[in-house]
Coordinates of C-alpha atoms in Angstrom, one line a residue:
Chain R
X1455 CA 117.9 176.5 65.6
X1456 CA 116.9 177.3 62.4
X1457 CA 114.3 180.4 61.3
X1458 CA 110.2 179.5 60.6
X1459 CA 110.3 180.7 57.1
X1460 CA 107.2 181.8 55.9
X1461 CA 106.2 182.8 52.4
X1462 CA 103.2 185.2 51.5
X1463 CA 102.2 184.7 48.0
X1464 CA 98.6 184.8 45.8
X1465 CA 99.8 184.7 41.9
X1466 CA 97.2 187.3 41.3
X1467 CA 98.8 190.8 41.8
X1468 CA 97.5 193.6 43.4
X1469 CA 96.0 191.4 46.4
X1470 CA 97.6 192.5 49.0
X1471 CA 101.3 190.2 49.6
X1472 CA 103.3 193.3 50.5
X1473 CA 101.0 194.7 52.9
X1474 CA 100.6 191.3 54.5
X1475 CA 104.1 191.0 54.6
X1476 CA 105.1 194.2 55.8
X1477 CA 102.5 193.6 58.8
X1478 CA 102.7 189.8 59.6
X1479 CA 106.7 190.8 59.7
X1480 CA 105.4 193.9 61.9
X1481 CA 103.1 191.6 64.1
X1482 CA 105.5 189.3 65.0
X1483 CA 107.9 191.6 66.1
X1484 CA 105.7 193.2 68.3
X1485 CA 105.3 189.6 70.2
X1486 CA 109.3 189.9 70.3
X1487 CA 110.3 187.8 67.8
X1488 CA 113.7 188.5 65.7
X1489 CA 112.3 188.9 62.1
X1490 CA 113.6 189.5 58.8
X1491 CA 111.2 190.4 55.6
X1492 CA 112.6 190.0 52.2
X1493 CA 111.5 191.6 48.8
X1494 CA 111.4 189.1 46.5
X1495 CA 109.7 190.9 43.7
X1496 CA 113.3 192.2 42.0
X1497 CA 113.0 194.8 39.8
X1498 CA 109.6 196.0 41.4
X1499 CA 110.4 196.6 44.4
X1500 CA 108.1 197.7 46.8
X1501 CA 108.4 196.5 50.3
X1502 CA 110.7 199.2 51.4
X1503 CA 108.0 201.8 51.1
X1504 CA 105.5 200.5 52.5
X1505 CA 107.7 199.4 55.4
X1506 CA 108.9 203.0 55.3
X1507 CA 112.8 202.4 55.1
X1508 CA 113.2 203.3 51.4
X1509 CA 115.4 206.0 52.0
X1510 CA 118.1 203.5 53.7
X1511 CA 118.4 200.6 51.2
X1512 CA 121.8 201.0 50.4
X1513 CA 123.1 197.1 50.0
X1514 CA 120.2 194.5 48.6
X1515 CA 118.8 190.8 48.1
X1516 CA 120.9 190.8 45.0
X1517 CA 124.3 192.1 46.5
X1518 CA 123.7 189.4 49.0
X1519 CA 123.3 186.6 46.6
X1520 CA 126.0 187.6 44.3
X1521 CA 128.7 187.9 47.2
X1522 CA 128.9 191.8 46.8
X1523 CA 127.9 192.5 50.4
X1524 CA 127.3 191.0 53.6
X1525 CA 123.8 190.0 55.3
X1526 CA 124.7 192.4 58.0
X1527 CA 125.4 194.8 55.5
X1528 CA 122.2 194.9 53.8
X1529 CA 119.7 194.3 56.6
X1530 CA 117.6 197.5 57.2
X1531 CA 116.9 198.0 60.8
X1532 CA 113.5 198.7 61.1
X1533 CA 112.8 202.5 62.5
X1534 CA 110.0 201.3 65.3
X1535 CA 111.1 198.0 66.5
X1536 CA 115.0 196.9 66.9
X1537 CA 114.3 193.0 66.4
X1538 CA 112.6 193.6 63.0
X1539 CA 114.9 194.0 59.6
X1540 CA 114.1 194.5 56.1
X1541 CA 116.3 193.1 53.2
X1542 CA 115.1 194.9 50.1
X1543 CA 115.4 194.0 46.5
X1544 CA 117.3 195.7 43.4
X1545 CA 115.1 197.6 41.3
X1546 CA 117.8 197.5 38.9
X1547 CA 118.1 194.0 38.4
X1548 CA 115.4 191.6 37.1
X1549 CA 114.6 187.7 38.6
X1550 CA 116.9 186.2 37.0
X1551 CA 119.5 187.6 39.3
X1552 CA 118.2 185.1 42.3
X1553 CA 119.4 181.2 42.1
X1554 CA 118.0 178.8 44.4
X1555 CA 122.0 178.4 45.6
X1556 CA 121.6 182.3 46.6
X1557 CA 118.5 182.2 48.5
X1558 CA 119.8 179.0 50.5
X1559 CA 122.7 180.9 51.3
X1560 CA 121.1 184.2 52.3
X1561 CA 117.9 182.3 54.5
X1562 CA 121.0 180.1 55.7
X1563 CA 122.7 183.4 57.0
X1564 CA 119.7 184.6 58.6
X1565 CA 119.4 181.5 61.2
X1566 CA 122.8 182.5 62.0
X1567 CA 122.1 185.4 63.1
X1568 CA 119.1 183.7 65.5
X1569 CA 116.0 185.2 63.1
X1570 CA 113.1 183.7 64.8
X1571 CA 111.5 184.2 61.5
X1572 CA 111.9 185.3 57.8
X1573 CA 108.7 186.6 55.8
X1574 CA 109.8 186.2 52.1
X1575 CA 107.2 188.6 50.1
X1576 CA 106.3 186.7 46.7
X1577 CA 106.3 188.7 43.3
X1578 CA 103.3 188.0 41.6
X1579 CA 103.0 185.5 39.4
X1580 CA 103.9 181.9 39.4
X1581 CA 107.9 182.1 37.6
X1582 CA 110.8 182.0 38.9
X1583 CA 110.7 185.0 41.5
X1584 CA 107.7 183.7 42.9
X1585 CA 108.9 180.0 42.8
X1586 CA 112.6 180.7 44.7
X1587 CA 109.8 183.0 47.4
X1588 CA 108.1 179.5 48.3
X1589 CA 110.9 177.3 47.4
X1590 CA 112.6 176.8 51.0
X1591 CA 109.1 178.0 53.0
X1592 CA 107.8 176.1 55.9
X1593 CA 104.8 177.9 56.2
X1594 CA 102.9 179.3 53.7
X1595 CA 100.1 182.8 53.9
X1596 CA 98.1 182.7 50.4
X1597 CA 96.6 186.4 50.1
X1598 CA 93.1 185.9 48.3
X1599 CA 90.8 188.6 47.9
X1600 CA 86.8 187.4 47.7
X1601 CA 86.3 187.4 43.8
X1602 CA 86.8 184.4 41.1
X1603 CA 89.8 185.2 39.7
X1604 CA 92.1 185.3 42.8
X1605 CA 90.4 182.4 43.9
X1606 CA 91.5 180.4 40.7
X1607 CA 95.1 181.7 41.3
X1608 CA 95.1 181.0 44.7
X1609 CA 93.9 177.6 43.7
X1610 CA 96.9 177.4 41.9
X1611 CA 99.7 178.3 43.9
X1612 CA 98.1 175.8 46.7
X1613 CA 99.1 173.4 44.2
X1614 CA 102.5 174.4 44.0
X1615 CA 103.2 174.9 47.8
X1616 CA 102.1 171.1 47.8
X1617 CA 104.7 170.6 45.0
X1618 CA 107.2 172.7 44.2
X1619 CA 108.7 173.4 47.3
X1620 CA 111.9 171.8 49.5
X1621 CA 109.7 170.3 51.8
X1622 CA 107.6 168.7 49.3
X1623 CA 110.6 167.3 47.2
X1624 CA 112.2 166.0 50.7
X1625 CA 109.5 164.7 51.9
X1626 CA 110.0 166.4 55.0
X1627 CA 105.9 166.9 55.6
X1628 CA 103.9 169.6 53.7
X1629 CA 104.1 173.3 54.3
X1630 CA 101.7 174.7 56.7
X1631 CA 99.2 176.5 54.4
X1632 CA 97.1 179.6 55.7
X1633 CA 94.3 181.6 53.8
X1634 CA 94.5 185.0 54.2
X1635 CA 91.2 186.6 52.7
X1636 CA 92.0 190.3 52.3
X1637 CA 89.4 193.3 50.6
X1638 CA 87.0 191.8 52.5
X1639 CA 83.9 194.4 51.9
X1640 CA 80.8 192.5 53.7
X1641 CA 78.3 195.0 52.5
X1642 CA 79.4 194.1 49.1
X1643 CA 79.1 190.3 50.1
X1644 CA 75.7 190.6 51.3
X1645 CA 74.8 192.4 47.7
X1646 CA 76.1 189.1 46.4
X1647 CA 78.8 191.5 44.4
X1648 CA 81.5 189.4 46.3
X1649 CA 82.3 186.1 47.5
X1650 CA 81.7 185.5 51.1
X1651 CA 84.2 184.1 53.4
X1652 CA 82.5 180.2 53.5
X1653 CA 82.2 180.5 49.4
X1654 CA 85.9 180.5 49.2
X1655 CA 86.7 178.3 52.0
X1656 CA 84.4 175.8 50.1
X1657 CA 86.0 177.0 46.8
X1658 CA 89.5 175.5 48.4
X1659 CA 89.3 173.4 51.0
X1660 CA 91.2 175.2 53.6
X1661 CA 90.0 177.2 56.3
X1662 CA 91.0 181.2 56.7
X1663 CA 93.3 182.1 59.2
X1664 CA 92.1 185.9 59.0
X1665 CA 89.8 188.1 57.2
X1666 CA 91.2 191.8 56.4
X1667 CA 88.1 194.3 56.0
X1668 CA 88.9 196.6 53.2
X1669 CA 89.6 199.6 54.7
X1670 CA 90.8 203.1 53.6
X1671 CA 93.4 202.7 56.3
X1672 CA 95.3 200.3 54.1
X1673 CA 96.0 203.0 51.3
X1674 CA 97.1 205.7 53.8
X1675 CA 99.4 203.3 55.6
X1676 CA 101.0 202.0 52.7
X1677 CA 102.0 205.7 51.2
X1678 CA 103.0 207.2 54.9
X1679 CA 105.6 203.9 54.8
X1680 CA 103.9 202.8 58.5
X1681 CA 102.6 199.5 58.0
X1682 CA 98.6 198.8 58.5
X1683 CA 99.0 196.4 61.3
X1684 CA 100.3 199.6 63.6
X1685 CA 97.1 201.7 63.2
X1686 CA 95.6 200.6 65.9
X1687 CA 92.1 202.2 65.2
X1688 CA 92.0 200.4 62.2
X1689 CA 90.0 197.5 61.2
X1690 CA 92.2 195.9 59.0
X1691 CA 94.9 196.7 61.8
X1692 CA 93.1 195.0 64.3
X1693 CA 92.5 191.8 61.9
X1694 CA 95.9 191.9 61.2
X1695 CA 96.7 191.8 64.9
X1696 CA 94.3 188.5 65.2
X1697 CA 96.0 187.1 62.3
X1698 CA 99.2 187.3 63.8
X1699 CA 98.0 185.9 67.0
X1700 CA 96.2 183.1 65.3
X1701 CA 99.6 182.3 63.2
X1702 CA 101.7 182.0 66.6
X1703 CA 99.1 179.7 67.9
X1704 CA 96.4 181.5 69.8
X1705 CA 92.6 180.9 69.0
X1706 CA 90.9 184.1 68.4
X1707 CA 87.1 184.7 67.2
X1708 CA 87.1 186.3 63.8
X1709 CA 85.6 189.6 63.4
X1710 CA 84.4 192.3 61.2
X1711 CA 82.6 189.8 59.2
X1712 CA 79.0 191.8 59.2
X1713 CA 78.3 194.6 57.5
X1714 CA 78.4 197.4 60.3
X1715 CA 74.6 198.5 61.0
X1716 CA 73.8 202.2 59.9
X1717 CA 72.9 204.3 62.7
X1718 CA 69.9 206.8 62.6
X1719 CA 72.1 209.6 61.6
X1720 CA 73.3 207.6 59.1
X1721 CA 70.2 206.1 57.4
X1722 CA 68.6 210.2 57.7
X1723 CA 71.5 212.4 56.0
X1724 CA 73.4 209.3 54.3
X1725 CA 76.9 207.8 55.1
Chain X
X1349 CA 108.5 154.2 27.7
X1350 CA 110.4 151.6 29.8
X1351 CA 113.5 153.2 27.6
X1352 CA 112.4 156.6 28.4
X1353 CA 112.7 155.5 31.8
X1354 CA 115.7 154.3 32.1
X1355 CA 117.7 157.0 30.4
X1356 CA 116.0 159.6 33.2
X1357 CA 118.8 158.3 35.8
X1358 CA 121.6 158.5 33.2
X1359 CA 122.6 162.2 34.5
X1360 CA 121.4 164.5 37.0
X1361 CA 121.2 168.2 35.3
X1362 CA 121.7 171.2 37.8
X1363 CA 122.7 174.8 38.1
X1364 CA 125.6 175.2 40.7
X1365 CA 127.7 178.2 41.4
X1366 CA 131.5 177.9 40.8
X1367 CA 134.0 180.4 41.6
X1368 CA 136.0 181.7 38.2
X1369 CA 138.4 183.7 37.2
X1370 CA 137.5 186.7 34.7
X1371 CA 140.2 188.1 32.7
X1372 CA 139.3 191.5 32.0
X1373 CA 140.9 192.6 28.7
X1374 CA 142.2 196.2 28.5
X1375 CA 143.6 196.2 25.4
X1376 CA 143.3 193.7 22.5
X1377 CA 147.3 192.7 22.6
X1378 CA 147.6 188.6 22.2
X1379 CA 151.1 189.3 23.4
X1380 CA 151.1 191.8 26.0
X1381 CA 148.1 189.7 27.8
X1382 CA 150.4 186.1 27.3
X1383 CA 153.0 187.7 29.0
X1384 CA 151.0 189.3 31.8
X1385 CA 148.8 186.4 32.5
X1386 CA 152.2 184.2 32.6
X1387 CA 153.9 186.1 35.2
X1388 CA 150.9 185.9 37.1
X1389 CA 150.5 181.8 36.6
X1390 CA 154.1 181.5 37.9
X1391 CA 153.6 184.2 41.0
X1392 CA 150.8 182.1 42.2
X1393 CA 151.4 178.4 40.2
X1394 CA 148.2 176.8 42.9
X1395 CA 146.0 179.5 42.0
X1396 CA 146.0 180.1 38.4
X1397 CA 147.7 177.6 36.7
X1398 CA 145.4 175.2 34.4
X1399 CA 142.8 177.6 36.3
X1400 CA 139.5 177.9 34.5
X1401 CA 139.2 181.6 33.1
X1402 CA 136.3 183.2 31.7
X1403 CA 137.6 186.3 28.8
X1404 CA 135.5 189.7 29.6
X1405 CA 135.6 191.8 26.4
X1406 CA 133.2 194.4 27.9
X1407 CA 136.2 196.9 28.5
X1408 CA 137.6 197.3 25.0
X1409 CA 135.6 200.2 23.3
X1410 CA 135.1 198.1 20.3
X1411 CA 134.5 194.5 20.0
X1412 CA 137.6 192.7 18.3
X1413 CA 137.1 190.3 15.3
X1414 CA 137.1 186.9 15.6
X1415 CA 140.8 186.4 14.6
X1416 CA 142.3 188.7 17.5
X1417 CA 139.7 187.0 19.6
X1418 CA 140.8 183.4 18.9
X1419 CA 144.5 185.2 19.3
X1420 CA 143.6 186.3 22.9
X1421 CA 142.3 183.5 24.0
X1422 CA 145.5 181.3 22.0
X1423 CA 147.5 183.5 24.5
X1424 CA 145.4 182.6 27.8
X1425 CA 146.2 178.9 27.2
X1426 CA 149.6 179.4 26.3
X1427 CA 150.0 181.3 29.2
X1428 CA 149.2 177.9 30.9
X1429 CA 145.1 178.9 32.1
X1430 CA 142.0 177.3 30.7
X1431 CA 139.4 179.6 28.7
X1432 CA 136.3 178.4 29.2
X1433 CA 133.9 181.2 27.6
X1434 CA 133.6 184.9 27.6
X1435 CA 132.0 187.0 30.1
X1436 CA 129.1 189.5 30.2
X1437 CA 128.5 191.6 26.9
X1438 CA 125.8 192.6 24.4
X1439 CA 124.2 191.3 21.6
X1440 CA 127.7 191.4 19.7
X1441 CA 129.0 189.1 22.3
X1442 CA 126.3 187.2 22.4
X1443 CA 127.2 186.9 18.3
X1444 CA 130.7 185.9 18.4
X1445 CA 130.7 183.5 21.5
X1446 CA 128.7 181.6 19.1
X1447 CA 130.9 182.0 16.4
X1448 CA 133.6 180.8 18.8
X1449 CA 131.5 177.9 19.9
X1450 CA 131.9 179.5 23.3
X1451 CA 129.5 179.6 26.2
X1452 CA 128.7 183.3 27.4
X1453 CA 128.7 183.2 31.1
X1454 CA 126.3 186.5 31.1
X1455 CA 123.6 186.2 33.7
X1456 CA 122.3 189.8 32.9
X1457 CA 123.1 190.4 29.8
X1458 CA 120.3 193.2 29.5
X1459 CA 122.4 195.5 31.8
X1460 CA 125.3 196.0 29.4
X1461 CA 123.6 196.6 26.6
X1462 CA 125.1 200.3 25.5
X1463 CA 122.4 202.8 26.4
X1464 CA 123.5 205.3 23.4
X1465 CA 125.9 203.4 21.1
X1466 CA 128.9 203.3 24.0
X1467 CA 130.2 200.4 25.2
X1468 CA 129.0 199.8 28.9
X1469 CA 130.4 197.6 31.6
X1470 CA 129.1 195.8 34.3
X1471 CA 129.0 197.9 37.5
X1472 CA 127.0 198.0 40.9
X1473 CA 127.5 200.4 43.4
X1474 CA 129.1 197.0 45.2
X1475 CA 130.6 195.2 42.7
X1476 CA 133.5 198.3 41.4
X1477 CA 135.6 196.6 39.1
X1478 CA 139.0 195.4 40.3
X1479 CA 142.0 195.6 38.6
X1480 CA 143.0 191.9 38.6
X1481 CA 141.4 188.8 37.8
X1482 CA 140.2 186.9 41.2
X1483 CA 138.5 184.0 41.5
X1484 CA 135.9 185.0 43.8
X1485 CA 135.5 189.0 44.2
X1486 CA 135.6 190.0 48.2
X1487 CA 132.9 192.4 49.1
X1488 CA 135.4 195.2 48.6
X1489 CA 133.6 198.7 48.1
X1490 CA 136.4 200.6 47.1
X1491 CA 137.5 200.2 43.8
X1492 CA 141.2 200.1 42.4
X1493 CA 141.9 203.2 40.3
X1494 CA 142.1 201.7 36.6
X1495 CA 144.0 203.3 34.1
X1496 CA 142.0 205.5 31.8
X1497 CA 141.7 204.9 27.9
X1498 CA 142.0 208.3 27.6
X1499 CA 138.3 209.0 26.0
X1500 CA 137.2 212.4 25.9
X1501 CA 133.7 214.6 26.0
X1502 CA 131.2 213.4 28.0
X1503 CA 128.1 211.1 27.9
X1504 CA 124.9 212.3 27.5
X1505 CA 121.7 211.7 28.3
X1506 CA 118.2 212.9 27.5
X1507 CA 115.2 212.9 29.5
X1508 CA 114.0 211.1 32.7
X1509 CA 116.0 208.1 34.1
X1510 CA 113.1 205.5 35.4
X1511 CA 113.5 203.6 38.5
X1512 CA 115.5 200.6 37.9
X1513 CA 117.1 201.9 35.4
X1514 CA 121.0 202.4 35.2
X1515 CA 122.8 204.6 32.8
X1516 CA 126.8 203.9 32.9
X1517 CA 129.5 207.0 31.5
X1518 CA 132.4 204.7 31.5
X1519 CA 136.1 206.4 31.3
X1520 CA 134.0 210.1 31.2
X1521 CA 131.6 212.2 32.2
X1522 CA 128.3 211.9 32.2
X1523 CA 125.3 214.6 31.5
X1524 CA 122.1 214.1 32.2
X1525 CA 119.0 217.0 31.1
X1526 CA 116.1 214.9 32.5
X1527 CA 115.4 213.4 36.3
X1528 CA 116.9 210.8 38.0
X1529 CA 113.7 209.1 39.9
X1530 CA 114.1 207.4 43.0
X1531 CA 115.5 204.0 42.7
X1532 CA 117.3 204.4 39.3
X1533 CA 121.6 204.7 39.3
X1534 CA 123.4 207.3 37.3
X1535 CA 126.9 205.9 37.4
X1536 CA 129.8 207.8 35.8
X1537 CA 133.7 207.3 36.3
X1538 CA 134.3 210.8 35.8
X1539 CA 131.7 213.6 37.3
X1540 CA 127.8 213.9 37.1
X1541 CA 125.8 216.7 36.0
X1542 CA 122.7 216.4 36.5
X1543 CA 120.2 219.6 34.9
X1544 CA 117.1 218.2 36.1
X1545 CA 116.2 216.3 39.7
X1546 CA 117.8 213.8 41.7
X1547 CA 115.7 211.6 43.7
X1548 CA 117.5 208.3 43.2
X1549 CA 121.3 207.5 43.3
X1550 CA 124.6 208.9 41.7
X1551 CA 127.7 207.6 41.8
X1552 CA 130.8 209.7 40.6
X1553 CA 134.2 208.4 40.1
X1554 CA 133.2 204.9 39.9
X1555 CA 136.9 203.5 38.9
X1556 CA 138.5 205.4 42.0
X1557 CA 138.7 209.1 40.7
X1558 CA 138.4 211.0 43.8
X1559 CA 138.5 214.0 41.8
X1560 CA 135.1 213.3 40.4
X1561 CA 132.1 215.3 41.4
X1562 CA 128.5 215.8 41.0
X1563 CA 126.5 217.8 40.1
X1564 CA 122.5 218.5 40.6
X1565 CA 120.0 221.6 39.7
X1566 CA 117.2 220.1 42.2
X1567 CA 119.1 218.0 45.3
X1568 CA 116.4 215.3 46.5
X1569 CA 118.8 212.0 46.2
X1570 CA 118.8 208.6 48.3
X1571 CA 122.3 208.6 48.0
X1572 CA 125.8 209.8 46.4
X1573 CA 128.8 208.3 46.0
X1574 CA 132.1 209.1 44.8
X1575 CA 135.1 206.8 44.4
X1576 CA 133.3 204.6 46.9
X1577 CA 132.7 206.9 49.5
X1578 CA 128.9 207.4 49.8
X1579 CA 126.3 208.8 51.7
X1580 CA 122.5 208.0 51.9
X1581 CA 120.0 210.8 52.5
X1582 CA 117.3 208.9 54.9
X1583 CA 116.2 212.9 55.5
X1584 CA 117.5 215.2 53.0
X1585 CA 118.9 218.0 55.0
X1586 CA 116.3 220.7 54.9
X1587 CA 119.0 223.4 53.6
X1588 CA 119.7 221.4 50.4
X1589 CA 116.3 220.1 49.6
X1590 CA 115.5 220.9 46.0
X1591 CA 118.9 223.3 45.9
X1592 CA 121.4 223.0 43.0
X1593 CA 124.3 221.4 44.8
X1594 CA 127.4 219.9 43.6
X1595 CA 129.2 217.0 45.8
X1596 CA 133.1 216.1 46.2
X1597 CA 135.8 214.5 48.0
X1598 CA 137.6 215.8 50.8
X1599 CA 140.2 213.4 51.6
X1600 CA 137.7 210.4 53.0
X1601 CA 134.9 213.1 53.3
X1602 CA 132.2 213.3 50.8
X1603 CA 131.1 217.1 51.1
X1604 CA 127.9 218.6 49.6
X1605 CA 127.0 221.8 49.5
X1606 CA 124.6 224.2 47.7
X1607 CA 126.0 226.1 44.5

């Protein structure tokens, strides 16, 4: 039995990949599932804050790849849940230190060890860091925030999933592709200072598997190292949490899509 | 076109990964290193002979000219192995492999580059250098004690080390005045000092000194090593946080405590 290997990538940085990553890998834990998240983004590495485990990296991606250490060896065993393990990158090394041989091998040695899943976070961009991230995906999250420029990017990476991946080359059937629309401010949408949800379905074609509100949450989780999806009082935890659901299969309305209504309080003394 | 077309099946072009020997040079002797390398091809005949060798120069502490060069690697194949390029190295090497018509196997080639006019060599906290060629390094963290070149004085270096950064003292001492931030290496295979903060990693006798220490005015690291004995700091113990400390060996025990 082989591990679901999912890819979150946007080519536009700053989106929100890592904190997608670090709570999709999160999520699907919690349902019980044996997960692994990777940092592909050598040399800027980042996951292992957010995820909180920064102080533990002692073996990385790299070592892996190059033979210097075992997967075992470099897995980091999540703090909150025992089925859920980070493999971090090298900040000393830069992306040329991945080959395609190295990831096989590594995402080969993780279905050994019975991963259910492996959530490969995607450096920015569209070279070659980005391009081993989606290579050997079967399911893809593309992180689009609702403004033009992601969209464009976005555009483009769809392209590539269809393309330049294994399954694409194989023919083995495409990669399941999911929009994941994150900085969602609907106040701002109903201004008509951002793209609304249908505007960037339309825009590309596919339909959103969640909708993250922008949230102040997001920023707080991120520097505490506890990943969003675990604030429960949270919007963008809770969306998470549907997101999740939705990606194992479960139909779930989508929320937080209205601007919330301002209370009397509110409209009188501002809010 | 249709020509264009039918040359595209005449070769399939890919990137693979092979398993090769490096010969790391220790001292630029033709002879010395013929000799050596032959009582090695006839110890293990199925392993080494006509083996495919790749020539690291990174260890001598100056590059050699071309003519001891072409001597070195005249003494590889008379020794009965097959050079095949020359391993890692700077801009220099980078140079003279062309001069040689060689290929450089160097996949990072920005990591050696000497940070203050030393010569640097590859290192990772996982990947110590061994004393003897093998065709494909085990995961092996402790490192084979190396005999020293004898250098003297130690390395310095000024100002903060950046994350993802890695300094390298090789065969000394290194000194640094600035901060180590979190995710950069100082590596050293003699002791540390360190006259600023610690917050990413050091690693101290990096050849196998255990006599090595280090060193550190404001103690906030993710982890310490020396001679491949480590420890990583998920908490930093509350009684050394932002202390001066100095770290060192007690037999397999890696002791820290405050100066």
């Amino acid at each position: 039995m082989s591990a679901e290997i999912i890819v979150v990538t946007s080519g536009k940085g700053g989106v929100g990949k890592t904190t997608t990553s670090a709570s999709l890998a999160t999520g699907l834990a919690m349902s019980g599932k044996k997960v692994a998240v990777i940092d592909f983004d050598v040399g800027l590495r980042n996951l292992d804050l957010i995820m909180g485990c920064e102080r533990r990296v002692v073996y990385d991606f790299v070592n892996v790849v190059n033979g210097e250490a075992t997967i075992k060896q470099s897995l980091i065993k999540d703090k909150r849940y025992d089925n859920l393990y980070v493999l971090a990158a090298s900040q000393t090394r830069d992306k040329d230190a991945l080959t395609q041989e190295g990831v096989e091998k590594v995402l080969d040695d993780l279905s050994k060890e019975e991963f259910e899943y492996v959530i490969c976070d995607s450096p920015a961009g569209i070279e070659k860091g980005a391009h081993l991230a989606m290579y050997f995906a079967d399911h893809a999250v593309v992180v689009v925030n609702p403004e033009v420029s992601s969209v464009r990017d976005s555009d483009r990476i769809l392209g590539l999933l269809a393309s330049k991946t294994r399954r694409a080359e194989r023919g083995d059937g495409a990669i399941t592709q999911h929009l994941l629309l994150t900085r969602y401010n609907p106040a701002r949408v109903e201004q008509g200072e951002m793209l609304s949800v249908k505007d960037v379905e339309e825009i590309l074609g596919i339909n959103v598997v969640g909708v993250i509100p922008e949230s102040e949450n997001v920023l707080a989780a991120s520097n505490s190292g506890v990943p969003v999806i675990l604030d429960e009082n949270s919007l963008a935890g809770q969306a998470y949490r549907d997101t999740v659901a939705r990606i194992l299969g479960e139909t779930r309305p989508m929320r937080f899509l209205d601007a919330p209504k301002k209370g009397f309080f509110q409209r009188v003394f501002g809010g | 076109m249709n020509a264009k077309m039918d040359a595209s099946d005449a070769c399939d072009l890919r990137f693979g990964q092979v398993g090769i020997a490096c010969v790391r040079v220790r001292r630029p002797d033709a002879a010395a290193l013929c000799e050596e390398l032959e009582r090695r091809v006839r110890a293990a005949p199925q392993l080494f002979s006509r083996a495919a060798v790749v020539l690291d120069l990174s260890h001598l502490i100056n590059l050699p000219d071309d003519g001891i060069v072409d001597a070195l690697l005249e003494a590889v194949r008379s020794a009965g192995m097959l050079p095949v390029g020359l391993a890692y190295g700077t801009s220099a090497t980078e140079a003279l492999a062309q001069r040689m018509g060689l290929p450089l196997i160097a996949k990072f080639r920005a990591a050696y580059e000497p940070a203050d006019g030393g010569s640097i060599a590859p290192l990772t906290p996982s990947a110590t250098p061994a004393a003897e060629p093998k065709p494909a390094p085990a995961p092996v963290r402790e490192p084979v004690l190396a005999p020293s070149t004898g250098i003297t004085g130690a390395q310095h270096h000024d100002g903060t080390v950046r994350s993802g950064q890695q300094i390298y003292a090789r065969d000394r001492d290194l000194v640094v005045t600035g901060t180590i931030a979190n995710a950069a290496e100082v590596i050293a295979d003699g002791s540390i000092h360190i006259y600023g903060g610690l917050k990413g990693r050091a690693m101290a006798g990096a050849q196998g000194d255990v006599k090595a220490r280090i060193f550190v005015s404001d103690f906030r690291a993710e982890l310490v090593a020396i001679a491949g004995h480590y420890r990583v700091f998920e908490q930093i113990p509350k009684d050394l946080e932002g202390q001066s400390v100095q770290c060192w060996l007690e037999g397999d025990k890696l002791l820290i405590a405050r100066l």
